[in-house]
mmCIF file of C-alpha atoms in Angstrom:
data_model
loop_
_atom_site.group_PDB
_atom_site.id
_atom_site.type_symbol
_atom_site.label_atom_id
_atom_site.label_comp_id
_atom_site.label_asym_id
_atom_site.label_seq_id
_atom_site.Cartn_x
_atom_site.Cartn_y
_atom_site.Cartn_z
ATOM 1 C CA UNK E 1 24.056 -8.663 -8.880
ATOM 2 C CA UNK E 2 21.470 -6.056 -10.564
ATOM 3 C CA UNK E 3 18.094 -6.084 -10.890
ATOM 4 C CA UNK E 4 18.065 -8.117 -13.331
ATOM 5 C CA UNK E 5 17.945 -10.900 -11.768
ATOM 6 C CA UNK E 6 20.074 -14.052 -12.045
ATOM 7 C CA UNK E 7 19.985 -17.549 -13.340
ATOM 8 C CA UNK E 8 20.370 -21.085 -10.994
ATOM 9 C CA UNK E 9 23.175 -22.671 -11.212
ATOM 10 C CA UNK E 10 23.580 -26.362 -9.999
ATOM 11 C CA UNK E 11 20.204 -26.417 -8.009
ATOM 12 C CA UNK E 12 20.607 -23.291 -6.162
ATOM 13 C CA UNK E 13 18.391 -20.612 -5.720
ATOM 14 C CA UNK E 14 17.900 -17.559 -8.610
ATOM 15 C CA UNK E 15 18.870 -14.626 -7.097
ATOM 16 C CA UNK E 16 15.824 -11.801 -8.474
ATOM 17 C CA UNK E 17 15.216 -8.721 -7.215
ATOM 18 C CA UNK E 18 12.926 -9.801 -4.505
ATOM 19 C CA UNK E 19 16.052 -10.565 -2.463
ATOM 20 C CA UNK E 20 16.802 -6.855 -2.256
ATOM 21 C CA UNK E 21 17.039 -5.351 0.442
ATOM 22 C CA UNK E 22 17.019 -1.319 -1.097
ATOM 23 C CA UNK E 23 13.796 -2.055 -3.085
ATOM 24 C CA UNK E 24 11.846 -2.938 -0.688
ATOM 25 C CA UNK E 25 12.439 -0.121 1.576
ATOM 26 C CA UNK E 26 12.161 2.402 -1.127
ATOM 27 C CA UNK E 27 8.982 4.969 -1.025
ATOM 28 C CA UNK E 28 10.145 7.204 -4.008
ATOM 29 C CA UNK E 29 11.799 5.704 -7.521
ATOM 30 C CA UNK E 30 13.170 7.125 -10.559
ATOM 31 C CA UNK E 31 14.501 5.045 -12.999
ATOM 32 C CA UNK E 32 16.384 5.841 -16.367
ATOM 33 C CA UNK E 33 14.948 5.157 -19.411
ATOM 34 C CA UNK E 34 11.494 5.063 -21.626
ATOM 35 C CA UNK E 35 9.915 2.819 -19.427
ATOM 36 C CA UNK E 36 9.997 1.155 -16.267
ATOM 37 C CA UNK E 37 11.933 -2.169 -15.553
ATOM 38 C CA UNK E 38 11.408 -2.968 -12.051
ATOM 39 C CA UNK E 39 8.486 -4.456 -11.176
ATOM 40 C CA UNK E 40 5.831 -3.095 -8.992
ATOM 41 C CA UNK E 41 5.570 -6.180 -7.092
ATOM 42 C CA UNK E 42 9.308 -5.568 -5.856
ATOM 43 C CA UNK E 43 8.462 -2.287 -4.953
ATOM 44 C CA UNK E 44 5.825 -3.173 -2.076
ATOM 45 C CA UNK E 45 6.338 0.556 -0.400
ATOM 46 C CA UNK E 46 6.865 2.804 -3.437
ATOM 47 C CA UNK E 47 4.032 5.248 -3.137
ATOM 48 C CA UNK E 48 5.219 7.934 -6.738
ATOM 49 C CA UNK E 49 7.809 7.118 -9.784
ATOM 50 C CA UNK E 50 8.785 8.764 -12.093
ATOM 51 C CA UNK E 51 10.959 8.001 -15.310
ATOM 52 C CA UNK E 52 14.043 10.000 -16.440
ATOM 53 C CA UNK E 53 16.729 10.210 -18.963
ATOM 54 C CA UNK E 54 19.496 8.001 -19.465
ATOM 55 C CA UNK E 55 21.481 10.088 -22.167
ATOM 56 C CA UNK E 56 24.775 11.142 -20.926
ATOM 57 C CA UNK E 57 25.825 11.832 -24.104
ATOM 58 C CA UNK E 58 24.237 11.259 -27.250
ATOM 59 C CA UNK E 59 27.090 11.769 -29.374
ATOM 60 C CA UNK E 60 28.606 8.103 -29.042
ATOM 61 C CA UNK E 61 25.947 6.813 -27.539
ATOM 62 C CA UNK E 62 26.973 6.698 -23.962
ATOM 63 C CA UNK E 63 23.531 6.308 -21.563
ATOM 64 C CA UNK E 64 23.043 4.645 -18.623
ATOM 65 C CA UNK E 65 19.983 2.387 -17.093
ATOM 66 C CA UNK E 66 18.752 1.855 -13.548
ATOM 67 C CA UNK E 67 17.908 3.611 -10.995
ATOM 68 C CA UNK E 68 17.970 6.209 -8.054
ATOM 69 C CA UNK E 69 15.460 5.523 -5.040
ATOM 70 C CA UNK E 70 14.600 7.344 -1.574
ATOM 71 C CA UNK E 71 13.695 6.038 1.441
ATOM 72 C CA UNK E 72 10.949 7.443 4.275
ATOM 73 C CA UNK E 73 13.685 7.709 6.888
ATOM 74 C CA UNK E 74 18.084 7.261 6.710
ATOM 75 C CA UNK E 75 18.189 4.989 9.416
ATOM 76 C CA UNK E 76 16.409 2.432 6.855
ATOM 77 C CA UNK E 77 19.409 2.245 4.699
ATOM 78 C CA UNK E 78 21.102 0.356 7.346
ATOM 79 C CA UNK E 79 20.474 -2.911 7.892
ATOM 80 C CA UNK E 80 21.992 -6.148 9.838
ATOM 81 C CA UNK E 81 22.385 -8.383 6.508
ATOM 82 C CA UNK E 82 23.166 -5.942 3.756
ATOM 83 C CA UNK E 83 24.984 -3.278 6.087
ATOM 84 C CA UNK E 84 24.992 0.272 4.644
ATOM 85 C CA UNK E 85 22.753 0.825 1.308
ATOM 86 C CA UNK E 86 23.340 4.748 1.377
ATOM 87 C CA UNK E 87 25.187 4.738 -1.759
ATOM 88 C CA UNK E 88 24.866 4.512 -5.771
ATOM 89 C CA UNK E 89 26.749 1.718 -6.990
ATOM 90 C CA UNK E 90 28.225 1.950 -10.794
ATOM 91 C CA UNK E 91 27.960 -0.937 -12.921
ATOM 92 C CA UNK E 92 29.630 -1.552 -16.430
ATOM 93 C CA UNK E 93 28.314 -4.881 -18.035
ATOM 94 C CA UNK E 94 27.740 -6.716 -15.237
ATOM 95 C CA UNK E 95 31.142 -5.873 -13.167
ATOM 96 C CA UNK E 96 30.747 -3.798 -10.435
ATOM 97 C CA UNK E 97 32.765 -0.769 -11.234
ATOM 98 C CA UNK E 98 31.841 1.920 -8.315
ATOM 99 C CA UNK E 99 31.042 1.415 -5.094
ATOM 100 C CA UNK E 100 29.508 4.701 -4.375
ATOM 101 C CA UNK E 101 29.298 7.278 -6.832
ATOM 102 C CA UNK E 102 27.799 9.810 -3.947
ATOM 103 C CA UNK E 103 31.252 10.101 -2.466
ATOM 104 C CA UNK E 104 32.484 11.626 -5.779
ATOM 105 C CA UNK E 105 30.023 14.535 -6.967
ATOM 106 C CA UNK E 106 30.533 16.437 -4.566
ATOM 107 C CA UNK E 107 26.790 16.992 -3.515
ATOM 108 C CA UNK E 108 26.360 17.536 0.460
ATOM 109 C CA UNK E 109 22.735 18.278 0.346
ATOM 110 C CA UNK E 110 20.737 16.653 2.949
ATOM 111 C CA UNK E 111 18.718 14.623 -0.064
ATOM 112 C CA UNK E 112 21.525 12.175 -0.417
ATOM 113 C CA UNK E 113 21.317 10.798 3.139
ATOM 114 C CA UNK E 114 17.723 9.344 2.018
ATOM 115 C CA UNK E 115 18.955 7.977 -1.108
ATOM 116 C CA UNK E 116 20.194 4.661 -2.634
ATOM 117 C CA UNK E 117 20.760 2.783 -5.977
ATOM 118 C CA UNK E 118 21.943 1.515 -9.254
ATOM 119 C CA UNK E 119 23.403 3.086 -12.171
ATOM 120 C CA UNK E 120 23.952 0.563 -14.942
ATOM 121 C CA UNK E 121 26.938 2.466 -17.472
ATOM 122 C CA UNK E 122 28.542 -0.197 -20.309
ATOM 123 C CA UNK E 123 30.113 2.739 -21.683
ATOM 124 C CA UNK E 124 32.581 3.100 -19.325
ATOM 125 C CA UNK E 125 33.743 -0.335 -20.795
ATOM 126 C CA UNK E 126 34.118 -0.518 -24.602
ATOM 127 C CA UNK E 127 36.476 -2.219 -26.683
ATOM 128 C CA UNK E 128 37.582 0.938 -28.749
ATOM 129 C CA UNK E 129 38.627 2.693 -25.745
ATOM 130 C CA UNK E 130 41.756 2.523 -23.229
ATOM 131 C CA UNK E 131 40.800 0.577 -20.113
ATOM 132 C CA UNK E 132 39.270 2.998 -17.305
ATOM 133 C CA UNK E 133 39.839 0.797 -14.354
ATOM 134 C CA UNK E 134 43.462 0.977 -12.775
ATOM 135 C CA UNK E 135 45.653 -1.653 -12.287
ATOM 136 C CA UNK E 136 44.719 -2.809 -9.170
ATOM 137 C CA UNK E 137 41.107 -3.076 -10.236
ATOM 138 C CA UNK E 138 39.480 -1.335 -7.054
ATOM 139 C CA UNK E 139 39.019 2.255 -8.765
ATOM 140 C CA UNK E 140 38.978 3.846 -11.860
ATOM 141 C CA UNK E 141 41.006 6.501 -13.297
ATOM 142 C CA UNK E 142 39.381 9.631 -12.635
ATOM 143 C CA UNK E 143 40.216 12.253 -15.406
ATOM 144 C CA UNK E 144 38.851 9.362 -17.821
ATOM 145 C CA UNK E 145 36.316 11.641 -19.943
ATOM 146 C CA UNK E 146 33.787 8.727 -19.764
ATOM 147 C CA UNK E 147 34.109 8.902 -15.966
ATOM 148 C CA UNK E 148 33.689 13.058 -15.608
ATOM 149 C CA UNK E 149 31.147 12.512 -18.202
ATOM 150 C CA UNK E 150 29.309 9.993 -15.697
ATOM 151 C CA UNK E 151 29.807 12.382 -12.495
ATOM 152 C CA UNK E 152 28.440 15.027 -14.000
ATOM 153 C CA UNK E 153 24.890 13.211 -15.632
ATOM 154 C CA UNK E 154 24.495 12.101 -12.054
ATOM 155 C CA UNK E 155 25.258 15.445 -9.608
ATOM 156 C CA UNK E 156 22.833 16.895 -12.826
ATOM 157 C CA UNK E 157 20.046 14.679 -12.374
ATOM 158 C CA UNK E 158 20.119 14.771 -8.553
ATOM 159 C CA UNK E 159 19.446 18.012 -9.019
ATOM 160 C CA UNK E 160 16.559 17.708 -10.917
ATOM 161 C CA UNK E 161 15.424 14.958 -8.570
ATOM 162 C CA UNK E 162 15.669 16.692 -5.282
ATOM 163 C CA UNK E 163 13.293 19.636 -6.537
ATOM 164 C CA UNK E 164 10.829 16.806 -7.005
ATOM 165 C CA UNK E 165 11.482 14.628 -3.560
ATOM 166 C CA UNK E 166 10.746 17.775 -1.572
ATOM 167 C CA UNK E 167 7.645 18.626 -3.165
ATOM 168 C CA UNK E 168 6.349 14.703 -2.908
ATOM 169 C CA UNK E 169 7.709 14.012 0.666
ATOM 170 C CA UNK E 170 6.137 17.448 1.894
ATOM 171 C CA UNK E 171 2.633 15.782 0.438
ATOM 172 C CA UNK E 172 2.987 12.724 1.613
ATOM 173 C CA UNK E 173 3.764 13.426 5.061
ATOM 174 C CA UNK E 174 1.266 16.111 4.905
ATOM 175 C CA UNK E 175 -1.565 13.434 4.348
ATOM 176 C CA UNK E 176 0.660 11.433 7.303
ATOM 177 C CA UNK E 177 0.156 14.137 9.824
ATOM 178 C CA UNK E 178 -3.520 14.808 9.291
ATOM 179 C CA UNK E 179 -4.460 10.918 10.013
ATOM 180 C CA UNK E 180 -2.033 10.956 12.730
ATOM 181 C CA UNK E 181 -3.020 14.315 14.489
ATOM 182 C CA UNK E 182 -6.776 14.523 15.734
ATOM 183 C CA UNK E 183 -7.745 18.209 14.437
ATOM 184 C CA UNK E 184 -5.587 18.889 11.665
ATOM 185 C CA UNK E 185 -7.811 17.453 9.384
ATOM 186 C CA UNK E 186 -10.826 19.673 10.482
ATOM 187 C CA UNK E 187 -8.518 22.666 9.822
ATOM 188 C CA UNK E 188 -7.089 21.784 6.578
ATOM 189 C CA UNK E 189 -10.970 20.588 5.441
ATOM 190 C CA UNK E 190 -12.191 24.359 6.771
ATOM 191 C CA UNK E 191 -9.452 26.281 4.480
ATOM 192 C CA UNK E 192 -10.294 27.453 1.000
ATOM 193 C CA UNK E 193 -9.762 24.894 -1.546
ATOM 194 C CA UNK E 194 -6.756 27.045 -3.130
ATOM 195 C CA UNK E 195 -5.588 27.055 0.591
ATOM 196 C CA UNK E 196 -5.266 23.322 1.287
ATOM 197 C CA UNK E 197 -2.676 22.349 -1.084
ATOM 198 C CA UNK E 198 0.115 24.630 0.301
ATOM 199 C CA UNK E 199 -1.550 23.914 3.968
ATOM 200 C CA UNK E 200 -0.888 20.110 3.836
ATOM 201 C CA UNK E 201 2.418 20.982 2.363
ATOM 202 C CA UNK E 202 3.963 22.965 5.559
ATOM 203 C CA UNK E 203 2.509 20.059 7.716
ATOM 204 C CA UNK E 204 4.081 17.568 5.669
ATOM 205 C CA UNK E 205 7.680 19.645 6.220
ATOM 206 C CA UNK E 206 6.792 19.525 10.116
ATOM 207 C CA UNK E 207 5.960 15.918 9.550
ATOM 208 C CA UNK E 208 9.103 15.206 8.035
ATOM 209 C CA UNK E 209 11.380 16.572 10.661
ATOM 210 C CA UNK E 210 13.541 13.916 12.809
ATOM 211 C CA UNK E 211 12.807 14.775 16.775
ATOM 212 C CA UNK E 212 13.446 12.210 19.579
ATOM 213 C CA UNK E 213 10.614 13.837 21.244
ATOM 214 C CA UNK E 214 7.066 13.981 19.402
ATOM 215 C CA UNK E 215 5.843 16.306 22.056
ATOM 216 C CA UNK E 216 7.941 19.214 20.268
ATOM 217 C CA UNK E 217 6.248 17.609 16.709
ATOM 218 C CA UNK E 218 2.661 18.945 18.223
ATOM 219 C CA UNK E 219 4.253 22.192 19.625
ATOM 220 C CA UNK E 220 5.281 22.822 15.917
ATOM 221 C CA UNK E 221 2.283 22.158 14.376
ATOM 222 C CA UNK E 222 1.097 24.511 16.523
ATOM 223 C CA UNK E 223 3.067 27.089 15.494
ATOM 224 C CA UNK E 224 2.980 26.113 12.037
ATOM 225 C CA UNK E 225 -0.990 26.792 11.786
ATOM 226 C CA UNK E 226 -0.618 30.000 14.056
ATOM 227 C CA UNK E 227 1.737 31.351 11.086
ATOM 228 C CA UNK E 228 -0.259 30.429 8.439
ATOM 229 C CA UNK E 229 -3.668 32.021 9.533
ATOM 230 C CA UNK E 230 -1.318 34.832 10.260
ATOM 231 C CA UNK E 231 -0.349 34.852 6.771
ATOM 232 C CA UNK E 232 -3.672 33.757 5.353
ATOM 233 C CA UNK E 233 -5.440 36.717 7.011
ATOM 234 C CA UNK E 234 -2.653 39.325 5.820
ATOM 235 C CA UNK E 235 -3.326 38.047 2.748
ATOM 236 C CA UNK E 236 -7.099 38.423 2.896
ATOM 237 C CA UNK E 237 -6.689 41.711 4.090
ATOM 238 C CA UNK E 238 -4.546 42.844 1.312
ATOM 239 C CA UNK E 239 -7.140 41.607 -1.138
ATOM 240 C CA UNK E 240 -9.690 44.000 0.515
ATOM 241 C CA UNK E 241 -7.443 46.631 0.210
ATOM 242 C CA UNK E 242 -6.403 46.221 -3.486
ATOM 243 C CA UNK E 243 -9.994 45.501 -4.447
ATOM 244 C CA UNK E 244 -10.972 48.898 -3.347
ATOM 245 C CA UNK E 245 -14.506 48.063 -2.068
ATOM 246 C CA UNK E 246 -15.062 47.284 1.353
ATOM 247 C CA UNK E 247 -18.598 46.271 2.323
ATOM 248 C CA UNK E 248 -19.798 43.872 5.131
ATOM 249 C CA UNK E 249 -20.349 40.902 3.829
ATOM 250 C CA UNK E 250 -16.306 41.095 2.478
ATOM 251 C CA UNK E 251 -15.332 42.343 6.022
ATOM 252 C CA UNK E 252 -17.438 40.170 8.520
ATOM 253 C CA UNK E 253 -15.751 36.944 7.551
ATOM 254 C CA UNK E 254 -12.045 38.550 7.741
ATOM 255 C CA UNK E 255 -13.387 40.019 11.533
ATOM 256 C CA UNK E 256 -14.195 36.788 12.291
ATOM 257 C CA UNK E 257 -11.224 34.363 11.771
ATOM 258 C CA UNK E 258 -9.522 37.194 12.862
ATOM 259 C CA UNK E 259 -11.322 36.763 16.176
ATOM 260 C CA UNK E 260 -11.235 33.502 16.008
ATOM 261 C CA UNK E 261 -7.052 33.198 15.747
ATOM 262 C CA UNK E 262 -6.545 35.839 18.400
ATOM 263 C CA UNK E 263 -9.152 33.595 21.014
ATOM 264 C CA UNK E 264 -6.649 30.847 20.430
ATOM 265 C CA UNK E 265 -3.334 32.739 20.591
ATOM 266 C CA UNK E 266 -4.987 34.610 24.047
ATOM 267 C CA UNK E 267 -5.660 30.653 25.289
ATOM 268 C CA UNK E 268 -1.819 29.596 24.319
ATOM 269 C CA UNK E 269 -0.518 32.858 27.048
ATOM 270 C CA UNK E 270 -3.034 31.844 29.925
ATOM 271 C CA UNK E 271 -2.309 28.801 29.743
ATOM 272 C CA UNK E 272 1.526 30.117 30.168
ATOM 273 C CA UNK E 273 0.829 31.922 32.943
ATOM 274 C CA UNK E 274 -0.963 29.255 34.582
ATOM 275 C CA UNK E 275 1.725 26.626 34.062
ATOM 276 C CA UNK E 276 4.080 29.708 35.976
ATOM 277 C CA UNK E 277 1.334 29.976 38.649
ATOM 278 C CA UNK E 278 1.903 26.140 39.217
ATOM 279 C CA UNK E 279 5.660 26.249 39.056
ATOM 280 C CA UNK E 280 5.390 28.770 42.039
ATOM 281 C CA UNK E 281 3.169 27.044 44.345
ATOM 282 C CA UNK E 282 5.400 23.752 43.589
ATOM 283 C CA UNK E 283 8.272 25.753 44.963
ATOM 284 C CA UNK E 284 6.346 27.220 48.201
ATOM 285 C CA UNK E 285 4.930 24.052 48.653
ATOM 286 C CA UNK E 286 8.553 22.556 48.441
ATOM 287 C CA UNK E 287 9.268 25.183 51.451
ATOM 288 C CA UNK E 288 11.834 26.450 48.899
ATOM 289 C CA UNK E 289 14.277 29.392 50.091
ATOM 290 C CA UNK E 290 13.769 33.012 50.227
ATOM 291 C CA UNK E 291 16.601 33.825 47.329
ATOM 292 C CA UNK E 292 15.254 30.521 44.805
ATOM 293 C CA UNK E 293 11.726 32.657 44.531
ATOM 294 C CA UNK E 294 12.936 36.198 44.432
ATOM 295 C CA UNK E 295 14.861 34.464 40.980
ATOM 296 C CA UNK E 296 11.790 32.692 39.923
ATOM 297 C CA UNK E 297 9.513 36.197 40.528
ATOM 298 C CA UNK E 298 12.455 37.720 38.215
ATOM 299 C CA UNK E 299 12.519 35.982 35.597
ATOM 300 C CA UNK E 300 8.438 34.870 34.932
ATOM 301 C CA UNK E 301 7.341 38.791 36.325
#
């Protein structure tokens, strides 16, 4: 059923949207329209919406209602009692009509594996035209111009929608990674306000990245706030340049985070060369052979 809801029938239970499995997973929702028709309540994890067009085509009136929703992680779209939810089901007044529109718009973007939902299209069912399902019922007929006119609203408006899901994902887990990492905070609070925005943003990409080991999470956002002071100084030192006036109170401060980022890239190689150190007095300790150091030696000289 949609999310509509649904009425009893002989004592039973109303199916509503609260049974749903989808909506209560979902962080991200766009839904087609003026205004929304889910509400919040059954959206306990949504943390941004947004509303977009239904129009497919205004001449005839075809538009659609519903919606398209994203969820934190892909492994959340499968569950035990609803089984896979990775897909946008089609519905023409009330009969399910599509299974999983993903399938046919050819879109292979890695977006799509985080999305799920409901596109609501009565068009594809009117009186005045021939009927678009085929005879067995289990498909439609696919060079129906309703149907090609349906494909391409959708593969359009995921479009549009991915821009967006990167840019609030990359936020979101940017605010994730600075309560989860001790430090990052301090770093992002010590950057120039016009600084922070784009800051959070690359930590929120590093947040978002699926490892089986965290360990190579912190390693990244390592390297991730090595390259941006790298970048942020160029920067800074660029502006010096174009401005054409160099005095020292513009140079001191560029001196010093420049001193500053070079102290901690000087740490990051002795503390390589001490972890080598160790890896060589684990193997004469071991009473390892002649030939297994002279290849250790070689290859950490």
């Amino acid at each position: 059923e949609g999310t509509g809801g649904g009425d009893v029938c002989n004592g039973m239970h109303r199916v509503t949207p609260n049974d749903r499995e989808d909506l209560r997973r979902l962080e991200f929702i766009w839904e087609f329209g003026e205004k929304p028709v889910i509400p919040s309540a059954n959206l306990p994890r949504v943390k941004r919406k947004d509303l977009i067009s239904g129009d497919v085509r205004s001449e005839g009136g075809w538009i659609v209602t519903g919606w398209i929703g994203a969820v934190p992680e892909p492994k959340q779209l499968t569950t035990d009692d609803a089984g896979a939810l990775n897909n946008i089901v089609v519905l023409s007044r009330g009969r399910l009509i599509q299974e999983n529109v993903l399938d046919k718009i050819n879109y292979s973007r890695i977006f799509t594996k985080y999305l799920t939902g409901e596109i609501n299209a009565d068009f594809l069912d009117l009186t005045e035209f021939d009927d678009i399902a085929t005879s067995d019922r289990q498909r439609l007929i696919e060079d129906d111009e309703r149907y090609q006119a349906l494909l391409d609203f959708v593969r359009r408006k995921l479009l549009d929608i991915d821009d967006v899901w990167t840019k609030w994902r990359n936020e979101e887990r940017g605010k994730e990674a600075v309560v989860e990492v001790a430090g990052l905070g301090d770093w992002i609070h010590n950057l120039p306000p016009s600084q922070q925005v784009p800051a959070r943003q690359l930590l929120g990409l590093i947040r978002g990245v699926e490892l089986e080991d965290e360990v190579q999470r912190t390693q990244l956002y390592k390297a991730g706030v090595v390259a941006f002071e790298r970048l942020r100084l160029r920067e800074s030192a660029h502006q010096l340049v174009a401005a054409g006036a160099l005095s020292a109170q513009t140079l001191l401060p560029l001196l010093s985070d420049l001193s500053i980022l070079e102290g901690s890239m000087y740490r990051d190689i002795v503390a390589s060369r001490l972890d080598v150190i160790k890896q060589l007095e684990r193997l004469v300790d071991d009473n390892e052979k002649e030939k297994v150091l002279q290849q250790h030696l070689f290859k950490k000289l």
